[in-house]
Short mmCIF file of C-alpha atoms in Angstrom, two decimals:
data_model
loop_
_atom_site.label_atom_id
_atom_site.label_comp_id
_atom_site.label_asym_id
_atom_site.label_seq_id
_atom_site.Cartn_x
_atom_site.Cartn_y
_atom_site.Cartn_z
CA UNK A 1 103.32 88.44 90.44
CA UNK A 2 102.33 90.29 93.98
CA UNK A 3 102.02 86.73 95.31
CA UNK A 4 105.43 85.84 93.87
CA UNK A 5 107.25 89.01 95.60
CA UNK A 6 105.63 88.94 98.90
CA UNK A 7 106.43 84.83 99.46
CA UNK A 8 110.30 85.93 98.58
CA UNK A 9 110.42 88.71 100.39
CA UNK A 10 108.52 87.13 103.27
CA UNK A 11 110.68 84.65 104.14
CA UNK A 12 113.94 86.82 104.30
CA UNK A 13 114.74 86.86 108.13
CA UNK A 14 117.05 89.02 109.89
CA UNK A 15 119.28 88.62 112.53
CA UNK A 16 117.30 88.28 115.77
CA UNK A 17 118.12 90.57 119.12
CA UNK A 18 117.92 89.65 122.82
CA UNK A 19 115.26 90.83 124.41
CA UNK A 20 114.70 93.72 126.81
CA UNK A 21 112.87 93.34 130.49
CA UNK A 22 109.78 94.31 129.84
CA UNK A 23 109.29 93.95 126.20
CA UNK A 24 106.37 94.70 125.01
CA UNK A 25 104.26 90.97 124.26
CA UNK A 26 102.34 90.51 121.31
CA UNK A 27 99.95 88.17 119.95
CA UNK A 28 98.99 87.57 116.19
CA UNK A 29 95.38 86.84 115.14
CA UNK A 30 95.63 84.77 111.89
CA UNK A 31 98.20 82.83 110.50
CA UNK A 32 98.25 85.38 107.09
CA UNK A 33 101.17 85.09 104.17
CA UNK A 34 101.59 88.54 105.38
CA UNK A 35 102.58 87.98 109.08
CA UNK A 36 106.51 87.30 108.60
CA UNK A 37 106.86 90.12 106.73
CA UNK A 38 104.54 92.40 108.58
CA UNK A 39 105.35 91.86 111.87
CA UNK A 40 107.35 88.88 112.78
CA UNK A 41 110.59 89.61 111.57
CA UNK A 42 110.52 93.28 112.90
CA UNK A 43 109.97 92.29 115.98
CA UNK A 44 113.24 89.82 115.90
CA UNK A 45 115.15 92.97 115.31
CA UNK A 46 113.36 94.93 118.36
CA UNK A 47 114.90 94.68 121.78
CA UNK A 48 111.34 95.98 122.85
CA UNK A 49 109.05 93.57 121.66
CA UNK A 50 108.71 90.00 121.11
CA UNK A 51 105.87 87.64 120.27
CA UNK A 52 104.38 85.16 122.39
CA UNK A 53 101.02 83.79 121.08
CA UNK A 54 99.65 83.03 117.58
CA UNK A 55 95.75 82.64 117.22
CA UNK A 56 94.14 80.66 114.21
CA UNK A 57 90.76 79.03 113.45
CA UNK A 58 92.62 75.73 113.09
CA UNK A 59 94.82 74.33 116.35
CA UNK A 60 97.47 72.62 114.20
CA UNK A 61 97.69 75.74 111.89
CA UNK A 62 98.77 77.48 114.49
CA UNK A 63 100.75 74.88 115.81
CA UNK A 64 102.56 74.45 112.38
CA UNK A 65 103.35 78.52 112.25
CA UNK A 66 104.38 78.77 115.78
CA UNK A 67 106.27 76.28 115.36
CA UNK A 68 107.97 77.43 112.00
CA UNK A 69 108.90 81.25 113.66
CA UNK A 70 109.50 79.68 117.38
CA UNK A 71 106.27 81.37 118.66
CA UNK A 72 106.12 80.31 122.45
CA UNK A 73 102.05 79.34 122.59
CA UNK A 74 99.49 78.86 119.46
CA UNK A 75 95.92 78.89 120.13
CA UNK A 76 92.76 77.14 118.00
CA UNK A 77 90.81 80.85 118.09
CA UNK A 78 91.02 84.02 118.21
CA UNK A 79 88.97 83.73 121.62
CA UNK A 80 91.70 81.78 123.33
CA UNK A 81 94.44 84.23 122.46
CA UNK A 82 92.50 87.07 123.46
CA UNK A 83 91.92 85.87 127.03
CA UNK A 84 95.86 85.66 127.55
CA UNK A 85 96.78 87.95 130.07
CA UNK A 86 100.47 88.08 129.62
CA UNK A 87 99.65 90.16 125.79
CA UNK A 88 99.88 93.25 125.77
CA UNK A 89 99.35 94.04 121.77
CA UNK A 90 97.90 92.13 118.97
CA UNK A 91 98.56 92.42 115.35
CA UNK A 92 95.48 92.08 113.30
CA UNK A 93 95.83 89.97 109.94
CA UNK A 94 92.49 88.60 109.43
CA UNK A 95 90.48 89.35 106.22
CA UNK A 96 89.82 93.12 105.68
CA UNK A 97 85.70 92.29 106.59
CA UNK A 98 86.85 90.79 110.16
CA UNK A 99 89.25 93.61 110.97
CA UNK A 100 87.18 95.63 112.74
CA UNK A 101 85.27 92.89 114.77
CA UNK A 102 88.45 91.83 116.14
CA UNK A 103 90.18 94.63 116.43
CA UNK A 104 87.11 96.36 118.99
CA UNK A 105 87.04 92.30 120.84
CA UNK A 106 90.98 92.86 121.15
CA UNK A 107 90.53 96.55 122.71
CA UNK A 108 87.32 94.73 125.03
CA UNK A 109 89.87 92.39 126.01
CA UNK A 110 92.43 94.77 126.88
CA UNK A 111 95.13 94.30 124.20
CA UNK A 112 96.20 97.48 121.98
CA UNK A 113 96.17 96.90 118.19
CA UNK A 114 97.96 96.99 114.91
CA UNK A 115 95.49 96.79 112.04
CA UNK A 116 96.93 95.23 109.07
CA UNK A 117 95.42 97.77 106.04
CA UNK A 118 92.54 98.72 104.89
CA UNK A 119 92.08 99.47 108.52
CA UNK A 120 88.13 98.37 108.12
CA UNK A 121 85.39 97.49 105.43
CA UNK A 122 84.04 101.13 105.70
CA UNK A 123 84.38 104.50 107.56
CA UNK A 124 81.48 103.95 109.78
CA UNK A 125 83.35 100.79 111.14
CA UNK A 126 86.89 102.77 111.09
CA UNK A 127 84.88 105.18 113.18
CA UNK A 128 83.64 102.43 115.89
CA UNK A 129 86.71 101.36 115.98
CA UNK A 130 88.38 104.34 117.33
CA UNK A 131 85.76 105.31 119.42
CA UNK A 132 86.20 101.56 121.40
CA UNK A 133 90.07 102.89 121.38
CA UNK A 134 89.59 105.84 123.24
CA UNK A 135 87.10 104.59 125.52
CA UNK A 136 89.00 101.59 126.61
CA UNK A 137 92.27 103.91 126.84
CA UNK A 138 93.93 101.73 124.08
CA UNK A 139 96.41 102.36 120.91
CA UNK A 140 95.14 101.15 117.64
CA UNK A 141 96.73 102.26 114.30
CA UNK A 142 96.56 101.37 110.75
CA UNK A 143 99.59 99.04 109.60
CA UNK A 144 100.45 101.50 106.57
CA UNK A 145 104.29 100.84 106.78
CA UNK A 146 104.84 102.55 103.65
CA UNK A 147 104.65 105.64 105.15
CA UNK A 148 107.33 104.92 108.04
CA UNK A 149 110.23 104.73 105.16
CA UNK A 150 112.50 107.58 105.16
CA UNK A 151 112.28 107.50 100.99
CA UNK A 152 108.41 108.71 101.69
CA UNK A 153 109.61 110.86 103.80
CA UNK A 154 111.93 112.67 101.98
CA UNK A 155 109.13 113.05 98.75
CA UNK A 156 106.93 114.64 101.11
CA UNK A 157 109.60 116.89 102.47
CA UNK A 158 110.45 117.57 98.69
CA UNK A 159 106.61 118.49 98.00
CA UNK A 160 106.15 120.65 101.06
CA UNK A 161 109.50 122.38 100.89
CA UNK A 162 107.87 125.04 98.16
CA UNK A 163 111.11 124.99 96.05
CA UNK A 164 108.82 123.94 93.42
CA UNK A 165 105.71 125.62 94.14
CA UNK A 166 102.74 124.75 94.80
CA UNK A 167 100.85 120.64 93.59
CA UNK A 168 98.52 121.14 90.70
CA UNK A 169 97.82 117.17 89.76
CA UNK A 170 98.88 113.88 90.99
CA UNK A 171 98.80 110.47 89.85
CA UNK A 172 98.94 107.62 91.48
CA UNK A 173 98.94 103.80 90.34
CA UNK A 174 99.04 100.16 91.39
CA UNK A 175 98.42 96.93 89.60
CA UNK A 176 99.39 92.98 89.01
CA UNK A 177 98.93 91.36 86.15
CA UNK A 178 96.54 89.10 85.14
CA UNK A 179 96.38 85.75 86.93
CA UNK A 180 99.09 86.57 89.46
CA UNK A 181 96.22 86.40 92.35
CA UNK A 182 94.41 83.03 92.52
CA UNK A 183 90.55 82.72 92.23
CA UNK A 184 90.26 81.33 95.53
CA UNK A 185 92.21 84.31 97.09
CA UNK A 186 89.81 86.22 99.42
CA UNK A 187 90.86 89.38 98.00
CA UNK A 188 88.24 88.65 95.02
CA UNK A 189 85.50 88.13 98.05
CA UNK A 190 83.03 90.61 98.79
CA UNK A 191 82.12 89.01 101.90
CA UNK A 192 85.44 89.32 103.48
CA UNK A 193 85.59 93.25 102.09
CA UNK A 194 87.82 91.98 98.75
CA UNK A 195 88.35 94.34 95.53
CA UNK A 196 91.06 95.95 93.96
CA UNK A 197 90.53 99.59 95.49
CA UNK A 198 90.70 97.51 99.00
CA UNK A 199 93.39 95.63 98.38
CA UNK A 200 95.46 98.06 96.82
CA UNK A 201 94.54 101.28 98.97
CA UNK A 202 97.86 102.49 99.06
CA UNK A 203 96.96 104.70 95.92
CA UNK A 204 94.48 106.69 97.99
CA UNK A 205 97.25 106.63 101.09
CA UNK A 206 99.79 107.87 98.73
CA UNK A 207 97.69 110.88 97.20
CA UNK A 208 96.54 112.07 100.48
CA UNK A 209 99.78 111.88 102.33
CA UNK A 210 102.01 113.78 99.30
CA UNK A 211 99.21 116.44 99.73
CA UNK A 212 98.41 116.47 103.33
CA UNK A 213 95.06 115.77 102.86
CA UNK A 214 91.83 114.68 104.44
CA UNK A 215 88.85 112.80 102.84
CA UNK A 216 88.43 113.77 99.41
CA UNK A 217 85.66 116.47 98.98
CA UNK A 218 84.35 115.33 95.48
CA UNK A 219 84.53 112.55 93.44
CA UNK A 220 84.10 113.95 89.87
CA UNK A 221 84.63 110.45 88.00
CA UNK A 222 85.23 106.92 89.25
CA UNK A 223 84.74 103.85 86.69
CA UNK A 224 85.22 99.86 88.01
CA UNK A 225 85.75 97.07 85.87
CA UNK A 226 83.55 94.39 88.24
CA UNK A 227 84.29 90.90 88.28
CA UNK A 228 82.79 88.57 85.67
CA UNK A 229 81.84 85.94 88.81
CA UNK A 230 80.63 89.05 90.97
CA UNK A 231 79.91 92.57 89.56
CA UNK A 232 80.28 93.49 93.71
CA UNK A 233 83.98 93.54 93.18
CA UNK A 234 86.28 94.75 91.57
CA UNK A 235 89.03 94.04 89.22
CA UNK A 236 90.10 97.06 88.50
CA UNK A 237 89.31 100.94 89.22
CA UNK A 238 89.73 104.14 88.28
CA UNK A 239 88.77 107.36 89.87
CA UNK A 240 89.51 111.31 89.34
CA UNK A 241 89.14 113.61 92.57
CA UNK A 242 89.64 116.52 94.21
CA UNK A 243 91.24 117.30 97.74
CA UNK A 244 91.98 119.97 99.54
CA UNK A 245 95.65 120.85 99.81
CA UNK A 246 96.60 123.75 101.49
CA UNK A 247 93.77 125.68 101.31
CA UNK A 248 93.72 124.87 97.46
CA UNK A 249 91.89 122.28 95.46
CA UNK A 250 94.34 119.43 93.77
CA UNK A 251 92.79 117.10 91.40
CA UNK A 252 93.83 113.66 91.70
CA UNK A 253 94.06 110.07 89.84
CA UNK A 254 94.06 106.74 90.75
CA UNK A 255 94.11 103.94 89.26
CA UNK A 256 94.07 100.05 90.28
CA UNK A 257 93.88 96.80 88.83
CA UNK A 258 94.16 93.44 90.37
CA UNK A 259 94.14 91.55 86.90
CA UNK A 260 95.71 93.95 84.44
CA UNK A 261 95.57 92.25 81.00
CA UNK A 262 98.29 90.58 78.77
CA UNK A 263 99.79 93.44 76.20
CA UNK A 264 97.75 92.24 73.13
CA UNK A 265 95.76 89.58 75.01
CA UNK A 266 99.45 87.31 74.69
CA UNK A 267 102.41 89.05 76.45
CA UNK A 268 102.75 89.04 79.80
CA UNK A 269 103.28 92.16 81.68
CA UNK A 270 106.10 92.73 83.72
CA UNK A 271 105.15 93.94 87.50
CA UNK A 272 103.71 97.13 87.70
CA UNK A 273 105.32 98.60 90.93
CA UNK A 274 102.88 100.94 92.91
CA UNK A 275 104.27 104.69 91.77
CA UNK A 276 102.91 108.28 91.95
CA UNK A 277 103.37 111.22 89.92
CA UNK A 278 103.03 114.66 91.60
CA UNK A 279 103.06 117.34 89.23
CA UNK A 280 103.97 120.98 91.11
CA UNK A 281 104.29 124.32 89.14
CA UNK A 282 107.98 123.89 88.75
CA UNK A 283 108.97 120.29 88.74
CA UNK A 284 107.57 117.12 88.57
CA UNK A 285 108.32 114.40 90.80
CA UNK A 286 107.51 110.67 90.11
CA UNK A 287 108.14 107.85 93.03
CA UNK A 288 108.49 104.65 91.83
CA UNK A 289 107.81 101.71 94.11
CA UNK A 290 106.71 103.85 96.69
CA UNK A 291 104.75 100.76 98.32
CA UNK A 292 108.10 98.46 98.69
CA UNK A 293 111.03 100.66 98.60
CA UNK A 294 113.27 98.59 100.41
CA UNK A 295 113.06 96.51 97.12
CA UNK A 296 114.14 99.01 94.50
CA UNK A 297 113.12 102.52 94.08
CA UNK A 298 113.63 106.09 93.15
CA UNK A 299 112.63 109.57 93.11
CA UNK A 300 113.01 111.06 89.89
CA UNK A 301 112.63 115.50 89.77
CA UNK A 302 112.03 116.62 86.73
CA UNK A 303 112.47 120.66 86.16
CA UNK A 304 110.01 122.12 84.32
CA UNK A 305 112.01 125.49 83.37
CA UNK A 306 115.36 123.77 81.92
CA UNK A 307 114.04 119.73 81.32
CA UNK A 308 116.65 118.99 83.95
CA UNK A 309 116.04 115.29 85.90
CA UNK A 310 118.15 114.33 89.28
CA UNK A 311 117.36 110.97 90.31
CA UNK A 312 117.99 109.96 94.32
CA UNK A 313 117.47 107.02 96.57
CA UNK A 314 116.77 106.40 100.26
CA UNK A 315 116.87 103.07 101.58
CA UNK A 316 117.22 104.20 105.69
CA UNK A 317 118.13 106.47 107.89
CA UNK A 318 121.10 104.94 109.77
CA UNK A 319 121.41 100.92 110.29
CA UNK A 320 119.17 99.79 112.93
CA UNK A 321 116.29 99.04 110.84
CA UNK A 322 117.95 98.65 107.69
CA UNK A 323 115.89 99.24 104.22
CA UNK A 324 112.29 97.72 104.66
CA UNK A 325 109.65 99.82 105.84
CA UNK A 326 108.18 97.62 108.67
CA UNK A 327 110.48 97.97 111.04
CA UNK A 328 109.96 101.59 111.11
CA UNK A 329 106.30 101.07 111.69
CA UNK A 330 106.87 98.94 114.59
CA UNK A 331 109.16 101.08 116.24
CA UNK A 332 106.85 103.57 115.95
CA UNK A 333 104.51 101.01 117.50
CA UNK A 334 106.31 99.96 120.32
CA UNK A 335 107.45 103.94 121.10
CA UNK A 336 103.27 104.68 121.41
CA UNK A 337 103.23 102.05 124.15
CA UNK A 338 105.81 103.11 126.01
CA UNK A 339 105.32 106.76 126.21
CA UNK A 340 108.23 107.75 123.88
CA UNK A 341 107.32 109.94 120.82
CA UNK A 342 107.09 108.46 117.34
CA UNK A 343 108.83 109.49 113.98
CA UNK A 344 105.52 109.04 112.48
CA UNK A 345 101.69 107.97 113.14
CA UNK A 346 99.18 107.02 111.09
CA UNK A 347 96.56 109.00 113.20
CA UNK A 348 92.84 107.73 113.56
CA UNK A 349 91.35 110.82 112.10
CA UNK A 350 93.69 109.84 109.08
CA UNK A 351 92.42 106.09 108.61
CA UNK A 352 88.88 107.48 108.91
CA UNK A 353 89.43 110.31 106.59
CA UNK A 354 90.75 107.54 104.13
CA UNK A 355 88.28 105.05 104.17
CA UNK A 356 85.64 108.08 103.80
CA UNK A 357 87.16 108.62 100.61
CA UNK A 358 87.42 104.99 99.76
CA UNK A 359 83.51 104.51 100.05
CA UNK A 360 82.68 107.48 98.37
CA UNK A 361 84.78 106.13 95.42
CA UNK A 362 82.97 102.96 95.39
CA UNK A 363 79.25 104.87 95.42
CA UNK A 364 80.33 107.15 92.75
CA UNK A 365 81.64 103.47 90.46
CA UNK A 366 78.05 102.20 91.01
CA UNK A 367 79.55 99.60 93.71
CA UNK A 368 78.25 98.70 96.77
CA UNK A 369 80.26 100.18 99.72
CA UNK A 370 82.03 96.86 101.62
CA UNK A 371 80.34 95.42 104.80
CA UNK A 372 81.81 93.65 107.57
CA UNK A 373 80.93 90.61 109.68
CA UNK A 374 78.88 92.12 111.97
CA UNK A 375 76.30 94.85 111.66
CA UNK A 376 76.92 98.54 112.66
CA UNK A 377 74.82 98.20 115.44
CA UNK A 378 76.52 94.49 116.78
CA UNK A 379 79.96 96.04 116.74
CA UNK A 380 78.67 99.04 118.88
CA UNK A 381 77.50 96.81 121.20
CA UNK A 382 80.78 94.91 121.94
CA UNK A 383 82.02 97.93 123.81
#
């Protein structure tokens, strides 16, 4: 079912805009399902950026996708790209295990970065990663576009307004049902950094930006239902925690599941959009959809005193971006570059802090924390 939504909505394109002088020129590593959606058909709506290079493994894959989205030059590897003077930025789509490889070789090679989420395999990797960015005077960022839409925006304004009082639980969900993601998809491959918690990390995202938090500072449960072919991955977890939230202690759940069963082993489930549930002393709020809002969504506030519920929706601020979230993210981008300050950031301290608490939940499931292509030790030495 995930696979179903993000080929339709991939493939919507939007009206393309001339180009500035001096756009910023970007390059994409991979040729990913994601790419359209991610990054390609935000930048044909941004005066200030445009994309010049694709880089793939395979010549005539790249070929065939530059091709398809008018990409001026495709490359057979990621080397080739990289030593192209005339980028200025990449966008990083590769598997989550090769992410931070490429992103520090990228930084080496003098391009800034957008890192397609989860920003690495672990938090020691996240770490190298923005180390290489400040010492090569570079911007990297996690691609967590959810966060750029003004719907998030206005949930965390209605959290951290007090009218309600103060969080005391939140919930926080995301699954597919079973058999929507192919075998063969490398989001079942430990190798590459697969598993449901990576794959769907927005639940950890979501929690910690409702409560302005950092890493979580316990894990009191977490339970993972491995994979019958690997018991390294997993299909589905679950995980209770607390974070600190304003000088108090919230506790918070997740769940994921990347093959959520049939309703009595023979119905099919209907997609399970990614929602949270933030329960404050005098309301409750519940997001629904909070990962593709441009799609459908609300924000439902429920009043604890009277039972009251008002229900509100915000697909964008104005109409230069119109509803999807990416655009947002790349303006944001694209402001970093050129000096001009951003709506939002997703701030390196913050993709650290979040892939701290996404190891921690793995070690506390009995799973092994994920690994990347190259030692610890090999990455540090590319810069």
């Amino acid at each position: 079912m995930s696979t179903f939504f993000q080929q339709y909505l991939y493939s919507q394109a939007p009206s393309k805009q001339p180009k500035e002088q001096g756009a910023i020129k970007l390059g994409i590593l991979s040729t990913a399902m994601i790419d359209p959606a991610a990054v390609i058909h935000p930048v044909e709506t941004h005066t200030g950026a445009k994309i010049t290079a694709v880089g793939s493994r395979d010549l005539s894959t790249a070929q065939k996708f530059s091709k398809k989205y008018s990409i001026e030059k495709a490359y057979g590897s990621y080397e080739e790209l990289l030593a192209d003077k005339e980028i200025d930025a990449v966008y990083i789509s590769v598997p989550n295990g090769l992410h931070a490889e490429w992103a520090i070789k990228s930084m080496v090679a003098g391009k800034h970065v957008l890192i397609e989420k989860p920003v690495s395999a672990n938090a020691e990797e996240t770490q190298l990663i923005f180390e290489c960015a400040k010492k090569h005077d570079k911007v990297a960022m996690e691609a967590f576009h959810w966060q750029f839409h003004p719907a998030a925006h206005v949930v965390h304004a209605l959290v951290s307004s007090g009218k309600y009082g103060e969080v005391l639980s939140t919930y926080a969900r995301m699954t597919t049902p079973t058999g929507s993601i192919p075998s063969s998809d490398i989001r079942w491959q430990f190798d590459l950094a697969g598993g449901s918690l990576m794959d769907m990390t927005y639940v950890v995202s979501a929690t910690r930006y409702f409560l302005d938090a950092g890493a979580s500072n316990e894990v009191i449960a977490a339970k993972a239902r491995p994979m019958k072919k690997d018991k390294r991955v997993d299909e589905s977890i679950e995980a209770t925690l607390n974070f600190m939230s304003h000088g108090k202690t919230v506790t918070a759940d997740i769940f994921t599941d990347m093959n959520l069963g049939n309703i009595g082993h023979i119905t099919p489930r209907l997609a399970d959009m990614p929602s949270i549930k933030i329960e404050l002393e005098k309301a409750t709020i519940y997001y629904y959809n909070f990962m593709m809002p441009h799609l459908y969504h609300y924000i439902e506030v429920t009043e604890k005193t009277t039972g009251a519920k008002h229900s509100q929706k915000h697909y964008n601020f104005g109409p230069k971006w119109g509803t999807r979230s990416e655009p947002y993210q790349l303006e944001a981008f694209i402001d970093k570059l050129q000096g001009n300050e951003q709506v939002h950031w997703i701030t390196p301290e913050s993709s650290i802090m979040q892939m701290e608490t996404i190891d921690a939940i793995y070690v506390k499931a009995g799973l092994p924390k994920r690994q990347g292509s190259l030692s610890i030790q090999d990455l540090s030495a590319l810069f």
